[in-house]
Amino acid sequence: MLLTISTTHHPATDVGYLLHKNPARLQTEELSLGKAYVFYPDASDDHCTAALLVEIDPVALVRGRGPAGEGGQLEQYVNDRPYAANSFLSVAMGRIFSTAMSGRSKDRPELAETAIPLTAHLPVIAARGGEDLVRRLFEPLGYTVELKGSQLDDKFPEWGESPYVSLTVSGMVRLQDLLTHLYVLIPVLDNEKHYWVANDEIDKLLKRGEGWLGAHPEKDLIVTRYLKRQRSLTREALSRLLAEETPSGETEDMPSMEASAERTPSLHNQRLQTVLSVIRDTGAKRVVDLGCGEGKLLKLLLAEKQFDTILGMDVSYRTLETAKERLRLDELPERQRSRIDLIQGSLTYRDQRLNGFEAAAIVEVIEHLDAPRLATLERIVFEFARPTHVVLTTPNAEYNAVFETLPAGEFRHGDHRFEWKRVEFETWASGVAERFGYWVRFEPVGPVNAERGDPTQMAVFTQKEVAA
Ligand code: SAH
């Protein structure tokens, strides 16, 4: 099967820097499913075409954990797999163009970020769902779609059309986007068995779908087909995408809104400084900030040598983009850059990426979750991820009366589902500690009011085995 990518951007051969494949060479790679070749049938300053040819070995597929075709023995060996673009092509792309798909280019970083005229051509793909579906998948992403169908046999027009089409999509896009769109949409169009689909496919899909899939009008169909109609996976992926689109707790100007109710913009800073110093005192080297928002705490953590692995997670893709900019991740020298990572994820889903941390911060997040989701978060954090220490903050409702601008009975922020009095928070936190084997202590944050306590409540949890 074949995919070609062409550009007329000038100088066109620069696309080789983005793909990390030299236009002057034929490159061959052995994959478990066969062999892949990258070569340039056309390479000049004015136009350049890169070709990815994947030669599937149908016998190897049968021998491996490949498809036991529904058509019995023969279909295992004789099928369209080697010829028509399908999920194997995505697998090969993921291997061969992985750097390009992540948008990194050492030699042409700016070009990687630039929309250029690009055309992708798939000479043969099974458009299951018809030509109309092909358009519905690609056009909302801004592509011009060209399709050429063919009769099964021109001597027998009554046999009708072949399900295979030749597909060309063109647009002004970043190469990274074109590749990730194809990566997700090729298996969706093919809609046959794919040779993946495990739980971590959701993460892959969400990673590749970042920034576009959540808003795609055919999102449901894409997710359903990509995940091979496995209902539970589909449901989870869709709800995580939904979370991306309308993240609970996300509003553009959240910190300032909170600050305005609190009337002391520095309260947020005080809170972060307190959290930082508690985390520092635990001696942790690996820390995760859960619901990291725009990355203010991450910035403080990054400034301290003690922390060699720093992870920020948030459900909101948009917020993470802001965090990435604020932290200037792209400009950090490699040694600094390798200490920190940002991931999209939700505290209401079990996630192996959260395992193995010595300290976790959960700052002003829990009040954005309603009761059933809070119960899930408890298990995700304290039962599954199980950091050694957890530093968690939430507003103290009793203190709200001190904020002159906040009408009685209202929350500090429109998205808060609750704000707890001290006794409520302490009861909750003690219950969590008890159930999951942690000790908990409470410490004040911000100026303490004799009657109403401190504006922010903070609980510090430590695993019992460690404290003992
Ligand atoms: N900790 C940051 C941000 C607090 S605002 C700070 O103190 O500055 C709350 C953050 O929680 C938002 O960024 C929101 O997107 C995130 N959030 C809400 N629900 C979440 C969930 N289920 N999983 C992960 N993050 C979530």
Tab-separated table of C-alpha atoms and ligand atoms in Angstrom:
chain	number	residue	atom	x	y	z
A	1	MET	CA	0.000	0.000	0.000
A	2	LEU	CA	1.110	3.451	-0.819
A	3	LEU	CA	0.817	6.956	0.586
A	4	THR	CA	2.384	9.958	-1.079
A	5	ILE	CA	2.732	13.428	0.371
A	6	SER	CA	3.505	16.327	-1.933
A	7	THR	CA	4.132	20.000	-1.489
A	8	THR	CA	4.801	23.053	-3.597
A	9	HIS	CA	6.126	25.015	-0.659
A	10	HIS	CA	9.441	26.609	-1.608
A	11	PRO	CA	12.006	25.051	-1.305
A	12	ALA	CA	9.882	21.949	-1.536
A	13	THR	CA	12.612	19.508	-0.538
A	14	ASP	CA	12.545	21.047	2.963
A	15	VAL	CA	9.718	18.639	3.623
A	16	GLY	CA	12.515	16.093	4.020
A	17	TYR	CA	13.609	17.904	7.189
A	18	LEU	CA	10.110	17.662	8.572
A	19	LEU	CA	9.768	13.985	7.755
A	20	HIS	CA	13.315	13.336	8.943
A	21	LYS	CA	13.925	11.471	5.714
A	22	ASN	CA	16.550	12.533	3.256
A	23	PRO	CA	15.101	13.061	-0.259
A	24	ALA	CA	18.295	11.715	-1.814
A	25	ARG	CA	18.036	8.298	-0.216
A	26	LEU	CA	15.818	5.270	-0.292
A	27	GLN	CA	15.123	4.210	3.254
A	28	THR	CA	13.963	0.803	4.299
A	29	GLU	CA	12.587	-0.285	7.608
A	30	GLU	CA	11.632	-3.736	8.829
A	31	LEU	CA	8.325	-3.795	10.635
A	32	SER	CA	6.697	-6.775	12.277
A	33	LEU	CA	4.072	-6.699	9.566
A	34	GLY	CA	6.395	-6.433	6.607
A	35	LYS	CA	8.704	-3.839	5.139
A	36	ALA	CA	8.330	-0.114	4.725
A	37	TYR	CA	10.172	2.076	2.245
A	38	VAL	CA	10.391	5.841	2.083
A	39	PHE	CA	11.547	7.433	-1.145
A	40	TYR	CA	11.022	10.587	-3.185
A	41	PRO	CA	9.792	10.054	-6.745
A	42	ASP	CA	9.997	13.795	-7.202
A	43	ALA	CA	12.340	16.194	-5.412
A	44	SER	CA	13.026	19.699	-6.637
A	45	ASP	CA	12.804	23.180	-5.160
A	46	ASP	CA	9.361	23.681	-6.703
A	47	HIS	CA	7.692	20.417	-5.943
A	48	CYS	CA	8.538	17.425	-3.891
A	49	THR	CA	6.768	14.146	-3.220
A	50	ALA	CA	7.595	11.711	-0.461
A	51	ALA	CA	6.256	8.187	-0.761
A	52	LEU	CA	5.689	5.649	1.985
A	53	LEU	CA	5.320	2.181	0.563
A	54	VAL	CA	4.381	-0.597	2.940
A	55	GLU	CA	4.806	-4.135	1.775
A	56	ILE	CA	2.677	-6.318	3.932
A	57	ASP	CA	3.690	-9.899	4.391
A	58	PRO	CA	0.338	-11.727	4.563
A	59	VAL	CA	1.978	-14.951	5.691
A	60	ALA	CA	3.714	-13.219	8.586
A	61	LEU	CA	0.371	-11.772	9.548
A	62	VAL	CA	-1.272	-15.145	9.721
A	63	ARG	CA	1.642	-16.533	11.650
A	64	GLY	CA	1.564	-13.681	14.105
A	65	ARG	CA	-1.499	-12.632	15.988
A	66	GLY	CA	-2.985	-11.426	12.748
A	67	PRO	CA	-6.537	-11.716	11.583
A	68	ALA	CA	-8.239	-15.056	11.395
A	69	GLY	CA	-10.392	-13.972	8.511
A	70	GLU	CA	-14.075	-14.601	8.690
A	71	GLY	CA	-13.802	-16.044	5.218
A	72	GLY	CA	-11.903	-19.043	6.557
A	73	GLN	CA	-8.446	-20.298	5.617
A	74	LEU	CA	-8.231	-18.794	2.173
A	75	GLU	CA	-9.183	-15.304	3.206
A	76	GLN	CA	-6.368	-15.298	5.695
A	77	TYR	CA	-3.946	-15.347	2.814
A	78	VAL	CA	-5.897	-13.765	0.007
A	79	ASN	CA	-7.353	-10.410	0.989
A	80	ASP	CA	-6.938	-6.719	0.325
A	81	ARG	CA	-4.613	-6.126	3.271
A	82	PRO	CA	-1.410	-5.727	1.257
A	83	TYR	CA	-2.964	-3.406	-1.309
A	84	ALA	CA	-5.573	-1.117	0.162
A	85	ALA	CA	-4.624	1.461	2.778
A	86	ASN	CA	-5.656	0.259	6.204
A	87	SER	CA	-4.626	0.325	9.822
A	88	PHE	CA	-1.222	-1.175	8.984
A	89	LEU	CA	-0.424	1.992	7.133
A	90	SER	CA	-1.152	3.936	10.302
A	91	VAL	CA	1.057	1.578	12.263
A	92	ALA	CA	3.853	2.175	9.765
A	93	MET	CA	3.300	5.942	9.863
A	94	GLY	CA	3.451	5.896	13.646
A	95	ARG	CA	6.825	4.191	13.435
A	96	ILE	CA	8.380	5.937	10.494
A	97	PHE	CA	7.062	9.459	10.845
A	98	SER	CA	6.788	9.580	14.618
A	99	THR	CA	8.942	12.692	15.030
A	100	ALA	CA	7.113	14.473	12.230
A	101	MET	CA	3.796	13.528	13.793
A	102	SER	CA	4.826	15.036	17.094
A	103	GLY	CA	5.685	18.248	15.247
A	104	ARG	CA	9.370	18.290	16.088
A	105	SER	CA	12.024	19.222	13.583
A	106	LYS	CA	15.578	19.948	14.636
A	107	ASP	CA	16.549	21.660	11.414
A	108	ARG	CA	13.319	23.399	10.418
A	109	PRO	CA	11.385	24.012	13.667
A	110	GLU	CA	9.528	26.973	12.216
A	111	LEU	CA	8.465	25.162	9.109
A	112	ALA	CA	7.072	22.374	11.270
A	113	GLU	CA	4.790	24.977	12.843
A	114	THR	CA	3.738	26.491	9.516
A	115	ALA	CA	0.739	25.621	7.377
A	116	ILE	CA	2.041	24.838	3.906
A	117	PRO	CA	0.331	23.532	0.760
A	118	LEU	CA	0.230	19.773	1.164
A	119	THR	CA	-1.441	16.981	-0.757
A	120	ALA	CA	-1.781	13.437	0.426
A	121	HIS	CA	-2.646	10.751	-2.054
A	122	LEU	CA	-3.811	7.236	-1.305
A	123	PRO	CA	-4.114	5.403	-4.618
A	124	VAL	CA	-6.230	2.655	-3.076
A	125	ILE	CA	-8.371	2.810	-0.010
A	126	ALA	CA	-11.613	1.044	0.742
A	127	ALA	CA	-14.107	3.799	1.366
A	128	ARG	CA	-16.500	1.776	3.443
A	129	GLY	CA	-19.402	4.083	4.085
A	130	GLY	CA	-19.219	5.640	0.666
A	131	GLU	CA	-17.737	8.709	-0.883
A	132	ASP	CA	-20.015	10.900	1.118
A	133	LEU	CA	-18.424	9.654	4.326
A	134	VAL	CA	-14.951	10.351	3.015
A	135	ARG	CA	-15.970	13.962	2.533
A	136	ARG	CA	-17.637	14.173	5.906
A	137	LEU	CA	-14.411	13.038	7.519
A	138	PHE	CA	-11.923	15.265	5.697
A	139	GLU	CA	-13.797	18.391	4.681
A	140	PRO	CA	-14.550	19.685	8.190
A	141	LEU	CA	-10.792	19.659	8.732
A	142	GLY	CA	-10.353	22.093	5.869
A	143	TYR	CA	-9.266	19.728	3.098
A	144	THR	CA	-10.301	19.656	-0.504
A	145	VAL	CA	-11.217	16.079	-1.293
A	146	GLU	CA	-10.875	14.379	-4.650
A	147	LEU	CA	-12.157	10.879	-5.148
A	148	LYS	CA	-11.907	8.564	-8.072
A	149	GLY	CA	-13.992	5.460	-7.980
A	150	SER	CA	-13.757	2.642	-10.438
A	151	GLN	CA	-15.958	-0.015	-11.891
A	152	LEU	CA	-15.235	-3.517	-10.761
A	153	ASP	CA	-14.805	-4.534	-14.379
A	154	ASP	CA	-15.445	-2.276	-17.361
A	155	LYS	CA	-16.552	-5.274	-19.441
A	156	PHE	CA	-19.302	-5.977	-16.930
A	157	PRO	CA	-20.763	-2.633	-15.889
A	158	GLU	CA	-23.612	-4.481	-14.213
A	159	TRP	CA	-21.162	-5.632	-11.537
A	160	GLY	CA	-21.158	-2.082	-10.315
A	161	GLU	CA	-18.592	-0.005	-8.494
A	162	SER	CA	-15.660	-1.284	-6.549
A	163	PRO	CA	-15.560	-0.248	-2.888
A	164	TYR	CA	-12.032	1.000	-3.515
A	165	VAL	CA	-11.316	4.585	-4.367
A	166	SER	CA	-8.321	6.682	-5.084
A	167	LEU	CA	-8.300	9.495	-2.561
A	168	THR	CA	-6.521	12.826	-2.665
A	169	VAL	CA	-6.793	15.412	0.087
A	170	SER	CA	-5.154	18.808	-0.145
A	171	GLY	CA	-5.003	21.851	2.023
A	172	MET	CA	-2.881	24.472	3.725
A	173	VAL	CA	-1.885	22.591	6.841
A	174	ARG	CA	1.019	21.789	9.058
A	175	LEU	CA	2.576	18.495	8.045
A	176	GLN	CA	2.066	17.253	11.595
A	177	ASP	CA	-1.674	17.808	11.292
A	178	LEU	CA	-1.969	16.121	7.914
A	179	LEU	CA	-0.161	13.058	9.217
A	180	THR	CA	-2.183	12.785	12.405
A	181	HIS	CA	-5.458	13.236	10.529
A	182	LEU	CA	-4.495	10.408	8.177
A	183	TYR	CA	-3.258	8.264	11.048
A	184	VAL	CA	-6.670	8.355	12.701
A	185	LEU	CA	-8.911	8.504	9.648
A	186	ILE	CA	-7.388	5.751	7.477
A	187	PRO	CA	-8.466	2.945	9.808
A	188	VAL	CA	-11.786	4.700	10.308
A	189	LEU	CA	-12.458	4.672	6.571
A	190	ASP	CA	-11.251	1.153	6.084
A	191	ASN	CA	-13.407	0.028	8.989
A	192	GLU	CA	-12.174	-3.543	8.818
A	193	LYS	CA	-10.542	-5.367	11.631
A	194	HIS	CA	-7.622	-3.455	12.999
A	195	TYR	CA	-4.755	-5.130	14.551
A	196	TRP	CA	-4.653	-3.115	17.696
A	197	VAL	CA	-7.294	-1.992	20.154
A	198	ALA	CA	-6.353	-2.291	23.731
A	199	ASN	CA	-6.994	0.161	26.495
A	200	ASP	CA	-4.028	2.302	25.614
A	201	GLU	CA	-5.508	2.856	22.161
A	202	ILE	CA	-7.730	5.427	23.780
A	203	ASP	CA	-4.667	7.354	24.835
A	204	LYS	CA	-3.190	7.067	21.367
A	205	LEU	CA	-6.403	8.191	19.772
A	206	LEU	CA	-6.725	11.137	22.132
A	207	LYS	CA	-3.104	12.072	21.635
A	208	ARG	CA	-3.400	11.969	17.865
A	209	GLY	CA	-6.802	13.600	18.046
A	210	GLU	CA	-5.615	16.470	20.202
A	211	GLY	CA	-6.968	19.790	19.106
A	212	TRP	CA	-9.242	18.543	16.320
A	213	LEU	CA	-11.134	15.386	17.157
A	214	GLY	CA	-13.104	16.867	20.039
A	215	ALA	CA	-14.750	19.383	17.728
A	216	HIS	CA	-15.141	17.137	14.662
A	217	PRO	CA	-18.797	16.747	13.628
A	218	GLU	CA	-18.233	13.023	12.987
A	219	LYS	CA	-16.463	12.515	16.290
A	220	ASP	CA	-18.778	9.708	17.409
A	221	LEU	CA	-18.389	7.734	14.222
A	222	ILE	CA	-14.620	8.225	14.201
A	223	VAL	CA	-14.230	7.034	17.758
A	224	THR	CA	-16.626	4.128	17.331
A	225	ARG	CA	-14.926	2.830	14.230
A	226	TYR	CA	-11.398	3.511	15.433
A	227	LEU	CA	-12.008	1.545	18.581
A	228	LYS	CA	-13.612	-1.250	16.603
A	229	ARG	CA	-16.990	-0.726	18.148
A	230	GLN	CA	-15.852	-1.882	21.553
A	231	ARG	CA	-18.592	-0.204	23.438
A	232	SER	CA	-16.838	0.339	26.731
A	233	LEU	CA	-13.748	1.776	25.062
A	234	THR	CA	-15.854	3.972	22.844
A	235	ARG	CA	-17.809	5.305	25.748
A	236	GLU	CA	-14.702	6.104	27.704
A	237	ALA	CA	-12.994	7.785	24.770
A	238	LEU	CA	-16.035	9.889	23.994
A	239	SER	CA	-16.423	11.042	27.535
A	240	ARG	CA	-12.772	11.969	27.680
A	241	LEU	CA	-13.149	13.908	24.459
A	242	LEU	CA	-16.192	15.586	25.882
A	243	ALA	CA	-14.177	16.495	28.914
A	244	GLU	CA	-11.664	18.040	26.562
A	245	GLU	CA	-14.282	20.170	24.951
A	246	THR	CA	-16.184	21.310	27.977
A	247	PRO	CA	-13.824	20.654	30.784
A	248	SER	CA	-15.386	21.022	34.137
A	249	GLY	CA	-13.608	23.839	35.809
A	250	GLU	CA	-12.281	25.438	32.722
A	251	THR	CA	-12.970	29.029	31.992
A	252	GLU	CA	-10.500	31.199	30.209
A	253	ASP	CA	-9.907	33.561	33.057
A	254	MET	CA	-10.314	31.229	35.946
A	255	PRO	CA	-7.416	32.326	38.126
A	256	SER	CA	-8.402	35.973	37.977
A	257	MET	CA	-12.042	35.155	38.640
A	258	GLU	CA	-11.046	33.228	41.693
A	259	ALA	CA	-8.759	36.009	42.691
A	260	SER	CA	-11.443	38.609	42.250
A	261	ALA	CA	-13.792	36.869	44.652
A	262	GLU	CA	-10.877	36.377	46.959
A	263	ARG	CA	-9.893	40.016	46.475
A	264	THR	CA	-6.287	39.170	47.143
A	265	PRO	CA	-4.641	38.167	43.900
A	266	SER	CA	-1.657	37.064	45.889
A	267	LEU	CA	-3.665	34.453	47.733
A	268	HIS	CA	-3.231	32.106	44.809
A	269	ASN	CA	0.504	32.674	44.891
A	270	GLN	CA	0.640	32.135	48.629
A	271	ARG	CA	-1.232	28.920	48.172
A	272	LEU	CA	1.204	27.707	45.543
A	273	GLN	CA	4.220	28.704	47.618
A	274	THR	CA	2.824	26.794	50.581
A	275	VAL	CA	2.166	23.723	48.448
A	276	LEU	CA	5.646	23.981	46.987
A	277	SER	CA	7.310	24.131	50.374
A	278	VAL	CA	5.333	21.150	51.667
A	279	ILE	CA	6.299	19.126	48.609
A	280	ARG	CA	9.912	20.216	48.954
A	281	ASP	CA	9.953	19.048	52.572
A	282	THR	CA	8.795	15.566	51.621
A	283	GLY	CA	12.101	15.121	49.810
A	284	ALA	CA	10.249	13.975	46.683
A	285	LYS	CA	12.079	13.959	43.378
A	286	ARG	CA	9.220	12.848	41.173
A	287	VAL	CA	6.129	15.027	41.402
A	288	VAL	CA	2.865	15.270	39.538
A	289	ASP	CA	0.492	18.225	39.482
A	290	LEU	CA	-3.020	16.898	38.948
A	291	GLY	CA	-5.318	19.494	37.404
A	292	CYS	CA	-2.272	21.648	36.740
A	293	GLY	CA	-4.227	24.362	34.926
A	294	GLU	CA	-1.980	26.899	33.299
A	295	GLY	CA	1.089	25.557	34.995
A	296	LYS	CA	1.846	28.057	37.745
A	297	LEU	CA	2.888	25.416	40.212
A	298	LEU	CA	4.809	23.572	37.521
A	299	LYS	CA	6.836	26.686	36.941
A	300	LEU	CA	7.801	26.862	40.610
A	301	LEU	CA	8.656	23.166	40.620
A	302	LEU	CA	10.784	23.512	37.519
A	303	ALA	CA	12.854	26.186	39.216
A	304	GLU	CA	13.943	23.749	41.922
A	305	LYS	CA	16.698	21.255	41.192
A	306	GLN	CA	15.315	18.788	43.713
A	307	PHE	CA	12.623	17.707	41.266
A	308	ASP	CA	13.924	15.606	38.411
A	309	THR	CA	10.627	14.354	37.047
A	310	ILE	CA	7.735	16.781	36.861
A	311	LEU	CA	4.432	15.886	35.280
A	312	GLY	CA	1.472	18.200	34.767
A	313	MET	CA	-1.903	16.711	33.952
A	314	ASP	CA	-5.122	18.459	33.115
A	315	VAL	CA	-8.351	17.501	31.434
A	316	SER	CA	-8.412	20.638	29.342
A	317	TYR	CA	-6.372	20.640	26.186
A	318	ARG	CA	-6.718	24.368	25.787
A	319	THR	CA	-5.395	25.031	29.276
A	320	LEU	CA	-2.462	22.728	28.617
A	321	GLU	CA	-1.609	24.679	25.488
A	322	THR	CA	-1.483	27.833	27.600
A	323	ALA	CA	0.676	26.043	30.166
A	324	LYS	CA	3.037	24.958	27.417
A	325	GLU	CA	3.399	28.536	26.257
A	326	ARG	CA	3.780	30.007	29.718
A	327	LEU	CA	6.433	27.494	30.629
A	328	ARG	CA	8.118	28.124	27.269
A	329	LEU	CA	8.600	24.400	26.959
A	330	ASP	CA	9.713	24.640	23.367
A	331	GLU	CA	12.537	26.967	24.279
A	332	LEU	CA	13.936	25.037	27.221
A	333	PRO	CA	17.350	23.484	26.794
A	334	GLU	CA	17.148	19.722	26.388
A	335	ARG	CA	18.240	18.946	29.955
A	336	GLN	CA	15.517	21.109	31.442
A	337	ARG	CA	12.979	19.977	28.894
A	338	SER	CA	13.531	16.346	29.753
A	339	ARG	CA	12.507	16.973	33.371
A	340	ILE	CA	8.971	18.025	32.587
A	341	ASP	CA	6.008	16.666	30.704
A	342	LEU	CA	2.428	17.754	30.206
A	343	ILE	CA	-0.304	15.252	29.544
A	344	GLN	CA	-3.980	15.411	28.967
A	345	GLY	CA	-5.998	13.130	31.150
A	346	SER	CA	-8.805	13.056	33.615
A	347	LEU	CA	-8.695	12.386	37.314
A	348	THR	CA	-11.784	10.305	36.869
A	349	TYR	CA	-10.030	7.641	34.791
A	350	ARG	CA	-7.451	5.162	35.895
A	351	ASP	CA	-4.219	6.090	34.205
A	352	GLN	CA	-0.906	4.260	34.423
A	353	ARG	CA	0.984	7.405	33.572
A	354	LEU	CA	0.198	8.593	37.086
A	355	ASN	CA	1.944	5.693	38.795
A	356	GLY	CA	5.256	5.945	40.599
A	357	PHE	CA	5.242	9.519	41.886
A	358	GLU	CA	6.524	10.474	45.302
A	359	ALA	CA	4.365	13.547	45.572
A	360	ALA	CA	1.163	14.761	43.961
A	361	ALA	CA	-0.418	18.184	44.138
A	362	ILE	CA	-4.164	18.647	43.679
A	363	VAL	CA	-4.669	22.360	44.022
A	364	GLU	CA	-8.164	23.848	43.797
A	365	VAL	CA	-9.477	20.964	41.695
A	366	ILE	CA	-11.806	18.769	43.763
A	367	GLU	CA	-14.456	21.473	44.123
A	368	HIS	CA	-14.923	21.308	40.346
A	369	LEU	CA	-16.150	17.704	40.515
A	370	ASP	CA	-19.600	16.566	41.469
A	371	ALA	CA	-20.033	13.928	44.135
A	372	PRO	CA	-19.875	10.714	42.063
A	373	ARG	CA	-16.810	11.926	40.199
A	374	LEU	CA	-15.135	12.955	43.401
A	375	ALA	CA	-15.611	9.410	44.669
A	376	THR	CA	-13.931	8.150	41.493
A	377	LEU	CA	-11.054	10.603	41.920
A	378	GLU	CA	-10.447	9.242	45.406
A	379	ARG	CA	-9.840	5.778	44.017
A	380	ILE	CA	-7.851	6.958	40.994
A	381	VAL	CA	-5.461	8.927	43.160
A	382	PHE	CA	-5.286	7.075	46.445
A	383	GLU	CA	-5.918	3.497	45.378
A	384	PHE	CA	-4.382	3.259	41.893
A	385	ALA	CA	-1.823	6.032	41.334
A	386	ARG	CA	-0.890	5.977	45.019
A	387	PRO	CA	1.715	8.724	45.322
A	388	THR	CA	3.674	8.662	48.559
A	389	HIS	CA	2.445	12.133	49.493
A	390	VAL	CA	-0.592	14.071	48.324
A	391	VAL	CA	-0.991	17.787	48.949
A	392	LEU	CA	-4.558	18.866	48.310
A	393	THR	CA	-6.246	22.260	48.642
A	394	THR	CA	-9.812	23.503	48.367
A	395	PRO	CA	-11.606	26.716	49.429
A	396	ASN	CA	-12.788	27.148	52.992
A	397	ALA	CA	-16.466	28.149	52.706
A	398	GLU	CA	-16.479	29.705	56.153
A	399	TYR	CA	-14.002	32.287	54.974
A	400	ASN	CA	-16.201	33.481	52.079
A	401	ALA	CA	-17.952	36.071	54.242
A	402	VAL	CA	-14.638	37.903	54.430
A	403	PHE	CA	-14.749	38.547	50.678
A	404	GLU	CA	-16.776	41.730	50.405
A	405	THR	CA	-17.680	41.250	46.761
A	406	LEU	CA	-19.029	37.755	47.168
A	407	PRO	CA	-22.787	37.650	47.828
A	408	ALA	CA	-23.709	35.443	50.767
A	409	GLY	CA	-24.287	31.823	49.811
A	410	GLU	CA	-22.444	32.053	46.494
A	411	PHE	CA	-19.372	30.128	45.540
A	412	ARG	CA	-16.094	31.757	44.698
A	413	HIS	CA	-16.230	30.468	41.182
A	414	GLY	CA	-19.119	29.720	38.838
A	415	ASP	CA	-17.970	26.189	38.154
A	416	HIS	CA	-17.530	25.111	41.762
A	417	ARG	CA	-19.841	22.238	42.664
A	418	PHE	CA	-19.320	22.739	46.371
A	419	GLU	CA	-17.284	24.675	48.856
A	420	TRP	CA	-16.757	23.019	52.174
A	421	LYS	CA	-16.661	24.245	55.730
A	422	ARG	CA	-13.619	23.163	57.686
A	423	VAL	CA	-15.395	20.315	59.404
A	424	GLU	CA	-16.706	19.020	56.063
A	425	PHE	CA	-13.287	19.018	54.456
A	426	GLU	CA	-11.616	17.454	57.445
A	427	THR	CA	-14.247	14.740	57.638
A	428	TRP	CA	-13.838	13.968	53.945
A	429	ALA	CA	-10.045	13.960	54.027
A	430	SER	CA	-9.881	11.834	57.176
A	431	GLY	CA	-12.271	9.340	55.585
A	432	VAL	CA	-10.114	9.110	52.472
A	433	ALA	CA	-6.959	8.671	54.546
A	434	GLU	CA	-8.604	5.960	56.605
A	435	ARG	CA	-9.950	4.045	53.606
A	436	PHE	CA	-6.774	4.092	51.574
A	437	GLY	CA	-4.085	3.765	54.227
A	438	TYR	CA	-2.735	7.292	54.531
A	439	TRP	CA	-2.081	9.642	57.438
A	440	VAL	CA	-3.456	13.123	56.991
A	441	ARG	CA	-2.648	16.466	58.585
A	442	PHE	CA	-4.140	19.909	57.951
A	443	GLU	CA	-2.212	23.127	57.556
A	444	PRO	CA	-3.358	26.706	57.097
A	445	VAL	CA	-2.777	28.643	53.890
A	446	GLY	CA	-3.040	32.427	53.770
A	447	PRO	CA	-4.025	34.907	56.465
A	448	VAL	CA	-5.926	33.157	59.247
A	449	ASN	CA	-9.113	34.785	60.500
A	450	ALA	CA	-9.745	34.041	64.171
A	451	GLU	CA	-13.321	32.932	63.631
A	452	ARG	CA	-13.387	31.733	60.089
A	453	GLY	CA	-10.052	30.064	59.716
A	454	ASP	CA	-7.881	30.358	56.644
A	455	PRO	CA	-9.145	31.124	53.119
A	456	THR	CA	-7.789	27.870	51.694
A	457	GLN	CA	-7.834	24.509	53.359
A	458	MET	CA	-4.929	22.186	52.809
A	459	ALA	CA	-4.590	18.504	53.603
A	460	VAL	CA	-1.280	16.682	53.429
A	461	PHE	CA	-1.577	12.914	53.043
A	462	THR	CA	1.291	10.481	53.561
A	463	GLN	CA	1.170	6.760	52.912
A	464	LYS	CA	1.137	4.878	56.180
A	465	GLU	CA	3.845	2.381	55.170
A	466	VAL	CA	6.173	5.282	54.497
A	467	ALA	CA	5.361	7.281	57.580
A	468	ALA	CA	5.793	4.243	59.826
B	1	SAH	N1	-4.184	23.668	39.986
B	1	SAH	C1	-4.302	24.844	39.157
B	1	SAH	C2	-5.639	24.981	38.430
B	1	SAH	C3	-6.864	25.001	39.292
B	1	SAH	S1	-8.353	25.258	38.360
B	1	SAH	C4	-4.043	26.086	39.978
B	1	SAH	O1	-4.148	26.037	41.199
B	1	SAH	O2	-3.733	27.092	39.377
B	1	SAH	C5	-8.968	23.610	38.208
B	1	SAH	C6	-8.290	22.806	37.108
B	1	SAH	O3	-8.727	21.470	37.213
B	1	SAH	C7	-8.653	23.273	35.706
B	1	SAH	O4	-7.484	23.485	34.963
B	1	SAH	C8	-9.460	22.129	35.153
B	1	SAH	O5	-9.289	21.949	33.755
B	1	SAH	C9	-8.913	20.948	35.919
B	1	SAH	N2	-9.839	19.815	36.005
B	1	SAH	C10	-11.174	19.845	36.218
B	1	SAH	N3	-11.671	18.594	36.202
B	1	SAH	C11	-10.614	17.759	36.004
B	1	SAH	C12	-10.468	16.339	35.875
B	1	SAH	N4	-11.520	15.530	35.964
B	1	SAH	N5	-9.245	15.828	35.652
B	1	SAH	C13	-8.169	16.651	35.549
B	1	SAH	N6	-8.244	17.972	35.645
B	1	SAH	C14	-9.445	18.537	35.872
